XYZ file of C-alpha atoms in Angstrom:
659
model
C 1.587 -1.428 -12.218
C -0.172 0.476 -9.352
C -3.658 -0.843 -10.769
C -1.833 -3.909 -10.648
C -1.266 -3.719 -6.817
C -4.264 -3.142 -5.909
C -5.646 -6.200 -8.122
C -2.682 -8.362 -5.603
C -3.407 -6.922 -2.362
C -7.666 -7.793 -3.079
C -7.231 -11.205 -4.655
C -4.601 -11.753 -0.763
C -6.675 -9.937 1.623
C -9.380 -12.535 1.765
C -7.126 -14.491 2.774
C -4.717 -12.636 5.531
C -8.126 -12.021 6.849
C -8.775 -15.813 7.266
C -5.452 -16.447 8.547
C -6.437 -14.101 11.398
C -9.688 -15.511 11.985
C -8.344 -19.205 11.783
C -4.759 -18.298 14.644
C -7.486 -16.605 17.039
C -9.773 -19.378 16.955
C -6.285 -21.898 17.252
C -5.531 -19.565 20.280
C -8.998 -19.560 21.952
C -8.741 -23.047 21.626
C -5.583 -23.615 23.358
C -5.698 -20.620 25.738
C -9.477 -19.605 26.161
C -9.855 -21.782 28.745
C -7.282 -21.246 30.924
C -7.158 -18.927 34.189
C -3.838 -16.788 34.620
C -2.614 -15.483 37.380
C 0.235 -11.973 37.570
C 2.493 -12.401 40.755
C 4.413 -9.641 41.622
C 8.351 -11.154 42.805
C 6.920 -9.959 46.076
C 4.045 -12.147 46.127
C 6.020 -15.529 44.612
C 8.637 -15.332 46.779
C 5.640 -15.201 49.583
C 3.845 -18.141 48.458
C 7.657 -20.356 47.675
C 8.582 -19.378 51.663
C 5.236 -20.292 52.749
C 5.383 -23.672 50.568
C 2.355 -22.772 48.363
C 4.025 -23.611 45.192
C 3.827 -26.655 43.720
C 5.395 -26.596 39.881
C 7.619 -24.125 38.902
C 8.901 -23.352 35.265
C 11.258 -20.703 34.674
C 12.556 -18.913 31.095
C 14.263 -16.487 29.912
C 13.729 -14.022 27.615
C 17.236 -12.243 26.552
C 15.334 -9.641 24.065
C 13.007 -8.099 27.208
C 15.922 -8.938 29.978
C 14.242 -10.358 32.292
C 12.861 -14.123 33.750
C 8.979 -15.618 32.695
C 8.698 -17.924 35.979
C 5.440 -19.835 35.937
C 3.897 -21.986 37.422
C 1.164 -23.366 40.569
C -0.323 -23.573 43.644
C -1.873 -25.676 45.901
C -4.818 -23.840 45.783
C -5.324 -23.396 42.216
C -7.801 -25.822 40.310
C -6.806 -27.198 36.945
C -7.020 -24.392 34.608
C -5.447 -21.929 36.864
C -2.003 -20.722 36.842
C 0.525 -18.010 37.455
C 2.979 -15.738 35.436
C 5.553 -13.268 36.852
C 8.942 -11.403 35.634
C 11.452 -11.347 37.632
C 15.043 -9.969 36.907
C 17.921 -11.289 36.279
C 19.186 -9.699 40.127
C 16.356 -11.663 41.554
C 16.340 -15.247 39.924
C 18.641 -16.869 41.704
C 16.625 -16.379 45.372
C 13.728 -18.196 42.995
C 16.374 -20.920 42.571
C 17.648 -21.115 45.624
C 14.047 -21.318 47.506
C 13.006 -23.521 44.961
C 15.824 -25.858 45.581
C 15.741 -25.794 49.295
C 12.362 -26.610 48.862
C 12.706 -29.629 46.666
C 9.603 -29.167 44.015
C 8.154 -31.701 42.766
C 7.693 -29.618 39.508
C 10.397 -27.342 38.532
C 12.647 -27.027 34.897
C 14.810 -24.717 34.070
C 14.371 -23.578 30.135
C 16.384 -22.567 27.671
C 16.201 -18.433 25.962
C 14.215 -19.894 22.647
C 15.258 -16.454 21.716
C 19.160 -17.836 21.295
C 18.290 -19.716 18.071
C 16.317 -17.908 15.966
C 15.763 -20.896 13.848
C 14.141 -22.367 16.487
C 12.506 -19.755 16.520
C 11.067 -19.796 13.272
C 9.858 -22.920 12.824
C 7.619 -22.669 16.217
C 6.365 -19.563 15.984
C 6.798 -18.472 11.626
C 6.527 -21.289 9.667
C 2.895 -22.553 11.144
C 2.016 -19.573 10.027
C 3.018 -19.714 6.560
C 2.222 -22.913 5.987
C -1.915 -21.807 6.413
C -1.415 -19.130 4.983
C 0.041 -21.261 1.341
C -2.321 -23.898 1.800
C -5.626 -20.936 2.301
C -4.196 -19.444 -1.378
C -4.346 -23.040 -3.078
C -7.899 -24.075 -1.530
C -9.242 -20.728 -2.323
C -7.541 -20.016 -5.841
C -8.464 -23.493 -6.607
C -12.661 -22.811 -5.165
C -12.176 -19.471 -7.247
C -11.088 -21.422 -10.538
C -14.279 -24.179 -9.969
C -16.581 -21.093 -9.646
C -15.578 -19.833 -12.291
C -16.070 -22.757 -14.478
C -18.972 -23.617 -12.494
C -20.519 -20.140 -13.617
C -20.001 -20.306 -17.605
C -22.811 -22.070 -18.185
C -23.556 -21.135 -21.458
C -20.886 -22.089 -23.396
C -20.842 -25.042 -25.662
C -19.512 -29.134 -24.377
C -18.299 -29.766 -27.599
C -15.555 -31.217 -27.622
C -13.291 -29.871 -31.407
C -11.101 -32.571 -32.901
C -8.987 -30.464 -35.697
C -8.203 -33.746 -38.004
C -11.608 -35.650 -37.131
C -10.431 -38.245 -35.431
C -8.368 -41.640 -37.184
C -11.258 -43.656 -37.670
C -11.791 -44.294 -41.157
C -14.061 -46.294 -43.052
C -11.566 -49.257 -43.321
C -12.598 -49.286 -39.085
C -16.331 -49.756 -40.087
C -17.103 -53.300 -41.741
C -20.164 -54.621 -42.458
C -22.254 -50.917 -42.943
C -21.701 -51.111 -47.255
C -24.790 -49.246 -47.499
C -24.653 -47.005 -45.114
C -21.063 -45.744 -46.204
C -22.290 -45.486 -49.593
C -24.738 -42.904 -48.215
C -22.127 -40.371 -46.022
C -19.942 -41.332 -48.876
C -21.743 -38.120 -50.741
C -21.368 -36.111 -47.619
C -17.059 -36.703 -47.176
C -17.026 -35.724 -51.338
C -19.078 -32.303 -50.494
C -16.691 -31.512 -47.570
C -13.983 -31.914 -49.592
C -15.276 -30.672 -53.628
C -17.799 -28.436 -52.506
C -17.231 -26.333 -55.877
C -18.662 -29.516 -57.748
C -21.773 -29.549 -56.241
C -22.566 -26.275 -56.423
C -21.642 -26.131 -59.832
C -24.341 -28.771 -60.926
C -26.738 -25.975 -58.613
C -26.793 -29.639 -56.172
C -27.714 -29.182 -52.466
C -26.223 -30.848 -50.329
C -28.228 -32.555 -46.748
C -27.459 -30.708 -43.617
C -28.451 -32.950 -41.429
C -28.274 -36.941 -41.206
C -30.056 -38.750 -38.676
C -28.655 -42.506 -37.994
C -31.084 -44.263 -37.085
C -30.774 -47.971 -35.710
C -30.413 -50.296 -32.342
C -27.451 -49.356 -29.689
C -24.632 -51.112 -30.318
C -24.864 -51.191 -34.571
C -21.699 -48.964 -35.531
C -24.471 -45.284 -35.654
C -21.221 -43.259 -33.574
C -18.662 -45.429 -35.312
C -19.627 -44.637 -38.427
C -20.333 -40.537 -37.358
C -16.457 -40.711 -36.634
C -15.160 -42.142 -39.453
C -17.032 -39.924 -42.100
C -15.168 -37.018 -40.156
C -12.057 -39.135 -40.651
C -12.260 -39.572 -44.158
C -13.590 -36.030 -44.542
C -10.487 -34.104 -42.795
C -12.238 -32.173 -41.417
C -12.863 -30.303 -37.727
C -14.974 -33.024 -35.964
C -17.478 -30.809 -33.177
C -19.245 -34.181 -30.488
C -21.417 -33.679 -28.333
C -24.274 -35.706 -26.273
C -27.983 -34.294 -26.320
C -27.654 -34.689 -22.543
C -24.934 -32.021 -22.347
C -27.907 -29.176 -23.846
C -30.395 -30.165 -20.725
C -29.571 -27.687 -18.014
C -31.435 -26.986 -14.379
C -30.948 -22.937 -15.415
C -33.578 -21.656 -18.187
C -31.794 -20.596 -21.229
C -28.511 -22.757 -20.815
C -29.508 -24.842 -23.359
C -30.264 -22.499 -25.983
C -27.259 -20.400 -25.347
C -25.229 -23.725 -26.168
C -27.055 -24.395 -29.185
C -25.482 -21.280 -29.556
C -22.652 -20.734 -28.604
C -21.923 -24.467 -30.761
C -22.770 -23.351 -33.504
C -20.762 -20.200 -33.596
C -17.696 -21.880 -32.851
C -18.429 -24.143 -36.086
C -18.768 -21.575 -38.535
C -15.522 -20.277 -37.688
C -13.612 -23.425 -38.554
C -16.165 -24.549 -41.468
C -16.113 -26.560 -43.359
C -16.828 -29.232 -39.978
C -19.033 -31.372 -38.876
C -20.906 -31.667 -35.400
C -22.025 -35.126 -34.627
C -24.950 -34.943 -31.552
C -24.745 -38.579 -29.909
C -28.049 -39.318 -28.112
C -30.576 -36.733 -30.220
C -33.508 -38.204 -28.304
C -32.716 -36.673 -25.583
C -33.733 -32.967 -26.642
C -35.514 -33.545 -29.614
C -38.231 -34.880 -28.271
C -41.775 -33.615 -29.449
C -42.873 -30.539 -28.004
C -46.285 -30.393 -25.903
C -46.649 -34.097 -25.121
C -46.840 -35.870 -22.437
C -49.054 -35.499 -19.089
C -48.878 -31.866 -17.479
C -47.705 -30.051 -21.041
C -43.846 -29.470 -22.575
C -40.583 -29.084 -20.551
C -39.406 -25.639 -21.156
C -35.841 -25.453 -20.772
C -35.914 -28.959 -23.278
C -38.329 -27.097 -25.529
C -35.951 -23.512 -25.684
C -33.167 -25.754 -26.727
C -35.060 -27.979 -29.409
C -35.849 -24.684 -31.200
C -33.091 -22.683 -31.141
C -31.984 -26.259 -32.631
C -34.290 -26.152 -34.901
C -33.113 -22.066 -36.136
C -29.279 -22.892 -36.146
C -30.556 -25.676 -38.328
C -32.231 -23.826 -40.808
C -33.453 -20.302 -39.889
C -32.626 -17.559 -41.607
C -29.067 -17.376 -40.730
C -26.437 -19.495 -43.389
C -24.695 -22.457 -41.861
C -22.983 -22.726 -44.905
C -20.257 -26.181 -44.299
C -21.873 -27.418 -41.297
C -23.452 -31.031 -41.454
C -25.016 -32.418 -38.565
C -24.713 -36.063 -38.652
C -27.135 -37.555 -35.365
C -27.834 -40.482 -33.228
C -30.315 -41.949 -32.103
C -32.046 -45.474 -31.262
C -35.851 -43.557 -30.740
C -36.949 -41.622 -34.020
C -40.773 -42.242 -32.818
C -40.095 -39.229 -29.899
C -38.326 -37.104 -32.278
C -40.341 -34.055 -33.179
C -41.546 -33.375 -37.043
C -40.318 -29.811 -37.337
C -36.472 -31.765 -36.583
C -37.631 -34.093 -39.542
C -38.391 -32.593 -42.674
C -36.143 -31.276 -45.658
C -33.781 -28.380 -44.746
C -32.444 -29.298 -40.944
C -31.877 -33.488 -41.462
C -33.000 -34.303 -44.613
C -31.718 -37.920 -45.411
C -32.663 -40.862 -42.828
C -29.993 -43.900 -42.706
C -30.900 -46.798 -40.872
C -28.410 -48.845 -39.357
C -29.555 -52.334 -38.926
C -28.279 -55.747 -37.374
C -25.810 -56.844 -39.585
C -26.452 -60.302 -40.958
C -23.524 -63.249 -41.370
C -21.767 -61.879 -44.143
C -21.749 -58.684 -41.995
C -20.927 -60.242 -39.134
C -18.453 -61.901 -40.312
C -16.474 -58.721 -41.518
C -16.974 -57.710 -37.875
C -15.647 -60.329 -35.985
C -12.637 -60.057 -38.360
C -11.420 -56.452 -37.527
C -12.054 -56.840 -33.842
C -10.192 -59.957 -34.288
C -6.974 -57.729 -35.796
C -5.785 -57.471 -33.001
C -6.036 -61.142 -31.347
C -4.605 -64.498 -31.748
C -6.692 -67.565 -32.310
C -6.109 -71.350 -33.374
C -5.851 -72.508 -36.775
C -9.019 -74.353 -36.733
C -10.373 -71.452 -35.875
C -13.157 -70.349 -38.908
C -14.726 -67.165 -37.985
C -17.877 -67.717 -40.742
C -19.155 -70.367 -38.666
C -18.859 -67.858 -35.911
C -20.925 -65.270 -37.819
C -23.506 -67.886 -38.898
C -24.131 -69.332 -34.852
C -24.544 -65.506 -33.498
C -27.745 -64.157 -35.264
C -29.017 -60.898 -33.648
C -25.611 -60.043 -33.010
C -24.564 -56.775 -33.299
C -21.539 -55.166 -33.560
C -20.784 -54.468 -30.229
C -22.091 -57.894 -29.383
C -19.564 -58.838 -31.328
C -16.714 -57.176 -29.803
C -17.798 -57.884 -26.638
C -17.666 -61.523 -27.796
C -14.570 -62.188 -28.760
C -13.188 -60.077 -25.894
C -14.619 -62.639 -23.345
C -13.191 -65.310 -25.465
C -9.905 -63.502 -25.132
C -9.777 -62.988 -21.567
C -11.198 -66.197 -21.191
C -8.050 -67.742 -22.995
C -5.687 -65.989 -20.486
C -7.774 -67.193 -17.138
C -6.546 -70.535 -18.838
C -3.453 -69.880 -19.428
C -3.978 -70.931 -23.326
C -1.616 -68.636 -25.468
C -4.033 -68.540 -28.406
C -8.379 -68.281 -28.538
C -9.741 -71.533 -29.518
C -13.648 -73.740 -29.919
C -14.235 -73.357 -26.683
C -13.192 -69.610 -25.204
C -15.764 -68.794 -27.946
C -18.426 -70.979 -27.201
C -17.839 -70.234 -23.315
C -17.758 -66.439 -23.917
C -21.681 -66.978 -26.415
C -23.053 -67.745 -23.148
C -21.389 -66.046 -20.930
C -23.285 -62.785 -23.545
C -26.506 -64.326 -23.863
C -26.840 -65.551 -20.380
C -24.360 -64.893 -18.138
C -21.240 -66.828 -16.387
C -21.798 -70.645 -15.619
C -22.408 -71.743 -11.502
C -20.603 -75.102 -11.717
C -20.086 -74.702 -7.871
C -23.690 -74.480 -7.493
C -24.866 -78.518 -6.672
C -27.727 -79.736 -7.808
C -29.423 -82.700 -6.911
C -29.685 -85.898 -9.473
C -33.302 -85.088 -9.200
C -33.421 -81.618 -10.256
C -30.924 -82.843 -12.668
C -33.331 -84.820 -13.844
C -35.938 -82.930 -14.318
C -33.865 -80.009 -15.754
C -32.441 -82.620 -19.101
C -36.580 -83.642 -19.213
C -37.393 -80.269 -19.863
C -34.747 -79.637 -22.441
C -34.925 -81.927 -24.264
C -38.446 -81.430 -24.723
C -37.131 -77.729 -26.176
C -34.666 -80.032 -28.527
C -37.219 -82.923 -30.063
C -39.943 -80.251 -30.697
C -36.487 -78.136 -32.473
C -35.656 -81.587 -34.003
C -39.119 -83.141 -35.364
C -41.472 -80.375 -36.212
C -40.685 -78.788 -39.706
C -40.829 -74.610 -39.500
C -38.966 -74.883 -36.284
C -35.265 -73.387 -35.640
C -32.348 -75.712 -35.653
C -30.726 -76.721 -32.672
C -27.319 -76.024 -31.781
C -27.144 -77.098 -28.112
C -28.692 -78.256 -25.050
C -27.246 -77.736 -21.749
C -28.102 -78.026 -18.077
C -25.494 -75.808 -16.455
C -27.381 -72.978 -14.475
C -26.564 -70.039 -16.336
C -28.046 -66.326 -14.845
C -31.268 -67.294 -14.022
C -31.669 -70.795 -16.179
C -31.350 -74.047 -14.849
C -30.676 -74.824 -18.186
C -31.341 -73.337 -22.293
C -31.477 -75.024 -25.675
C -29.658 -72.922 -27.836
C -31.547 -73.033 -31.316
C -30.973 -70.729 -34.282
C -32.681 -70.345 -37.656
C -32.373 -72.153 -40.411
C -31.683 -69.831 -43.537
C -30.788 -65.871 -42.356
C -33.967 -63.954 -43.240
C -35.565 -60.415 -43.427
C -37.733 -59.241 -39.885
C -40.174 -61.088 -41.660
C -41.593 -64.883 -40.092
C -44.933 -66.955 -42.091
C -47.741 -68.078 -39.660
C -46.180 -71.772 -39.795
C -42.725 -70.757 -38.404
C -43.967 -68.386 -35.071
C -46.734 -71.600 -34.466
C -43.382 -73.619 -34.988
C -41.590 -71.159 -32.073
C -44.470 -71.116 -29.591
C -44.430 -75.385 -29.755
C -41.365 -75.704 -29.113
C -41.274 -72.684 -26.168
C -44.136 -74.935 -24.611
C -42.083 -78.039 -25.533
C -40.789 -78.258 -21.808
C -43.056 -77.955 -20.296
C -45.439 -80.572 -22.275
C -42.267 -83.231 -21.252
C -42.316 -82.726 -17.389
C -45.952 -83.227 -17.872
C -45.321 -86.415 -20.110
C -42.549 -88.088 -19.077
C -42.093 -87.069 -15.578
C -46.016 -86.265 -14.078
C -45.459 -83.237 -12.360
C -45.014 -79.360 -13.702
C -42.673 -76.751 -12.364
C -42.122 -73.112 -11.991
C -39.177 -73.695 -15.045
C -41.287 -72.387 -17.487
C -42.315 -69.575 -16.310
C -40.225 -68.108 -19.224
C -41.351 -69.636 -22.092
C -45.183 -69.098 -21.023
C -44.062 -65.575 -21.311
C -42.464 -65.614 -25.524
C -44.970 -67.846 -26.365
C -47.932 -65.404 -24.650
C -46.052 -62.748 -26.254
C -45.890 -64.417 -30.025
C -49.857 -65.480 -28.973
C -51.017 -62.281 -29.281
C -48.785 -60.064 -31.668
C -50.399 -63.176 -34.161
C -54.212 -62.221 -32.558
C -53.804 -58.079 -32.478
C -51.133 -57.046 -34.634
C -50.112 -59.267 -37.542
C -53.905 -60.803 -39.085
C -52.695 -64.589 -37.992
C -56.320 -65.236 -36.452
C -59.959 -65.709 -36.535
C -60.697 -62.417 -35.926
C -59.033 -61.217 -39.692
C -56.773 -59.508 -40.892
C -57.391 -56.243 -38.655
C -54.684 -54.586 -36.055
C -55.932 -54.276 -32.995
C -53.507 -52.998 -30.964
C -50.299 -50.253 -32.254
C -48.281 -47.920 -30.790
C -49.628 -44.527 -30.767
C -47.450 -41.285 -31.831
C -49.882 -38.934 -30.074
C -48.564 -39.805 -26.889
C -45.067 -40.378 -26.746
C -43.803 -40.271 -22.854
C -46.393 -42.280 -21.961
C -44.803 -45.349 -21.746
C -45.089 -48.042 -23.767
C -48.389 -49.530 -22.096
C -49.962 -47.093 -21.233
C -49.456 -45.325 -25.221
C -51.551 -49.179 -26.521
C -53.647 -46.746 -28.861
C -57.398 -49.376 -28.047
C -59.380 -49.225 -31.019
C -61.989 -51.814 -29.929
C -64.804 -52.562 -27.699
C -65.095 -55.290 -24.591
C -66.637 -58.071 -26.716
C -63.671 -58.382 -29.293
C -61.456 -57.699 -26.559
C -62.635 -61.525 -25.275
C -62.658 -62.537 -28.385
C -58.671 -61.373 -28.318
C -57.944 -63.772 -25.437
C -60.024 -66.023 -27.088
C -58.060 -66.894 -29.922
C -54.657 -66.019 -28.251
C -55.627 -69.243 -25.136
C -56.483 -71.262 -28.848
C -53.290 -70.787 -30.528
C -51.058 -71.353 -26.932
C -53.873 -74.558 -26.400
C -53.364 -76.293 -29.938
C -49.675 -75.802 -29.668
C -49.526 -76.748 -26.381
C -51.289 -80.616 -27.186
C -49.643 -80.426 -30.772
C -46.147 -79.993 -28.601
C -47.141 -82.978 -26.232
C -48.589 -84.737 -29.514
C -44.965 -85.215 -30.945
C -43.747 -85.877 -27.883
C -45.339 -88.548 -26.850
C -43.921 -89.919 -30.609
C -40.549 -89.577 -30.105
C -40.223 -90.441 -26.570
C -37.258 -92.505 -27.334
C -35.450 -89.364 -28.019
C -36.645 -87.691 -24.946
C -34.859 -90.092 -23.318
C -32.379 -90.476 -25.086
C -31.075 -86.961 -24.923
C -31.819 -86.637 -21.048
C -29.516 -89.526 -20.679
C -26.895 -87.524 -22.941
C -27.203 -84.603 -20.800
C -27.708 -86.282 -17.357
C -23.837 -87.831 -18.762
C -22.431 -84.823 -20.033
C -24.513 -81.787 -19.605
C -24.023 -80.163 -22.588
C -24.493 -81.410 -26.220
C -22.939 -79.740 -28.971
C -24.564 -79.276 -32.669
C -22.980 -82.731 -33.744
C -23.480 -84.880 -30.782
C -27.499 -84.314 -31.214
C -27.096 -85.130 -34.685
C -25.099 -88.594 -34.113
C -27.812 -89.284 -31.162
C -30.630 -88.622 -33.760
C -28.610 -90.926 -36.336
C -26.724 -93.348 -34.072
C -28.883 -93.609 -31.545
C -24.986 -92.943 -29.717
C -22.133 -90.158 -28.863
C -19.428 -91.131 -31.268
C -17.331 -90.266 -33.833
C -17.702 -90.836 -37.761
C -15.336 -93.300 -37.682
C -17.095 -95.180 -34.901
C -20.359 -95.215 -36.282
C -22.404 -97.334 -38.358
C -23.743 -96.830 -41.866
C -26.214 -94.800 -42.536
C -27.350 -97.189 -44.153
C -28.558 -99.313 -41.282
C -31.686 -98.644 -39.015
C -30.624 -95.968 -36.206
C -31.679 -97.226 -32.475
C -34.277 -95.269 -32.969
C -35.440 -95.722 -36.125
C -35.849 -99.556 -34.909
C -37.846 -98.172 -31.735
C -40.470 -96.777 -33.685
C -40.737 -99.705 -36.258
C -41.018 -101.693 -32.883
C -43.850 -99.188 -31.450
C -45.790 -99.371 -34.934
C -45.756 -103.641 -34.365
C -46.768 -103.460 -30.822
C -43.312 -105.484 -29.229
C -43.392 -105.517 -26.229
C -40.982 -104.807 -23.509
C -39.312 -102.700 -27.468
C -37.409 -99.513 -24.719
C -35.241 -102.745 -23.270
C -34.442 -104.529 -26.006
C -30.628 -104.309 -27.578
C -30.541 -103.145 -30.650
C -29.277 -106.558 -32.191
C -32.301 -107.700 -30.446
C -34.743 -105.391 -32.244
C -32.859 -106.362 -35.568
C -33.758 -109.805 -35.381
C -37.322 -108.777 -33.997
C -37.851 -106.567 -36.935
C -35.973 -108.725 -39.589
C -39.398 -109.040 -42.027
C -39.407 -105.576 -41.676
C -35.956 -103.905 -42.590
C -36.038 -106.839 -45.494
């Protein structure tokens, strides 16, 4: 009991000292600059008789049976005052003198000791409040310091039941779920594997682009297995102080052993698992110590039975080889971008809590979103829902999904921006050039949308999607058609406006990168099937540009530049040739863009087939030649003024040809 009292006194003592210091400071601030002169009763009466007293305050003190008389004299400065103690028998004389001489300032205050409550409020309560606040403040500071000094404890968070996420919540990852299903079976029934002498993988590394569902898959494994689930980020191991990361790794595995069988999920493991001794200036001692401890815990002398580690990263190239060997991360599961079928399944999962119009077809939405990750698709539907709410609609319609797609790709539309007619015409001609090449080139992508509404940094854009979704393999002709389509905007400006602008800068950047890759990486040039540039695996921390290995001479570098330029020039000439042959279609699309600002796939097809935007009921039959076809025939026959002729006039002029 005495020990406890001593501890309490030790805890409170610093606060008492602090309160005393604060009280002294406050008293100094209030009274430290003032000068008080002590006067006797006789001296006070003499000053009153001489009319030197200007202010007078009488305060009774019942506890001392005297009166305190304070005030100022004529000769005093602003910070000077007097104080005198007067007995009760003499106080009447002072009051008479004060009344007779009619002092300007005269107060006769009440005795503060007459009210105990008032005395406590004035004198005791402020100090009590100060003590309480100091205690609370320092108590929080002490607890914070305690936590801040607890560096070596693991930052891993524990979920006892593995979470509520199941495999049903993970769509579009059928093969990936099969790869990790064995882990679940092992955690539920380990004897089945031990009977045949099988060793379950100690670690599974999930690799793939951001937003593809790596973390979600790990949560689903924990939820299906229904075992304790530790999750931590790789950056949580890294600290300023040496040895902290290794201590946290040890503590995490110590806690995991108590809860075995269990799962440990390390997100963004590249933050702590990078190659040792790489980069300029050697390695990072603290990070390498943490990695060494992680390697030891995963496959060292100690046994970690029943502990399975799942890690995720989108940079497997920077990981240390010792981390990837069998016995540590035995299995790598690539979580790639979803295909059309997988995207449809993902959209169905994210559409469960949303209300859609009856005409919404998620399959069509999935086909229009190649290259989208699961996170992109979730964001797409969320943006569509926000737009529907903004427009006061009761359900999400196709216009909202179209707008959301544009917002995800290019940013919000700048509808308030004032565009001059000349600028609108320029952008329309530019985008029509891209579209016509997409329509006419055999290996080009399919045109789905054209708009001249500014979005982001672009004045307009043409949405082109692959005709058939394939694995990441493209032919030479497809790459050349892609480059030609990118150069279509500049070629259209040069041909039909007689002027070139800065609007094609991003197109040039993309076209140049594709052309150079064809020469240096894909072996699709006159230089032969050789790879002249590749990412080096030795120095992974030098950056993408510095990390490229150069295994060719300066002469070959010149030939690479010439080959890349040749590809660009040939594609540009082909773009101009195709656009010249389809001048009428370029002008038709440009005029329609100026009028409508945005053209959908159906409207584009209507313009190509019938020469105008029309419904199916009012369009002519496909057997009748279109306006574009008639103009092409008139151009071949060299009929003068055919561009200004109506469709009926062209039919009459080409009567013999049609028949």
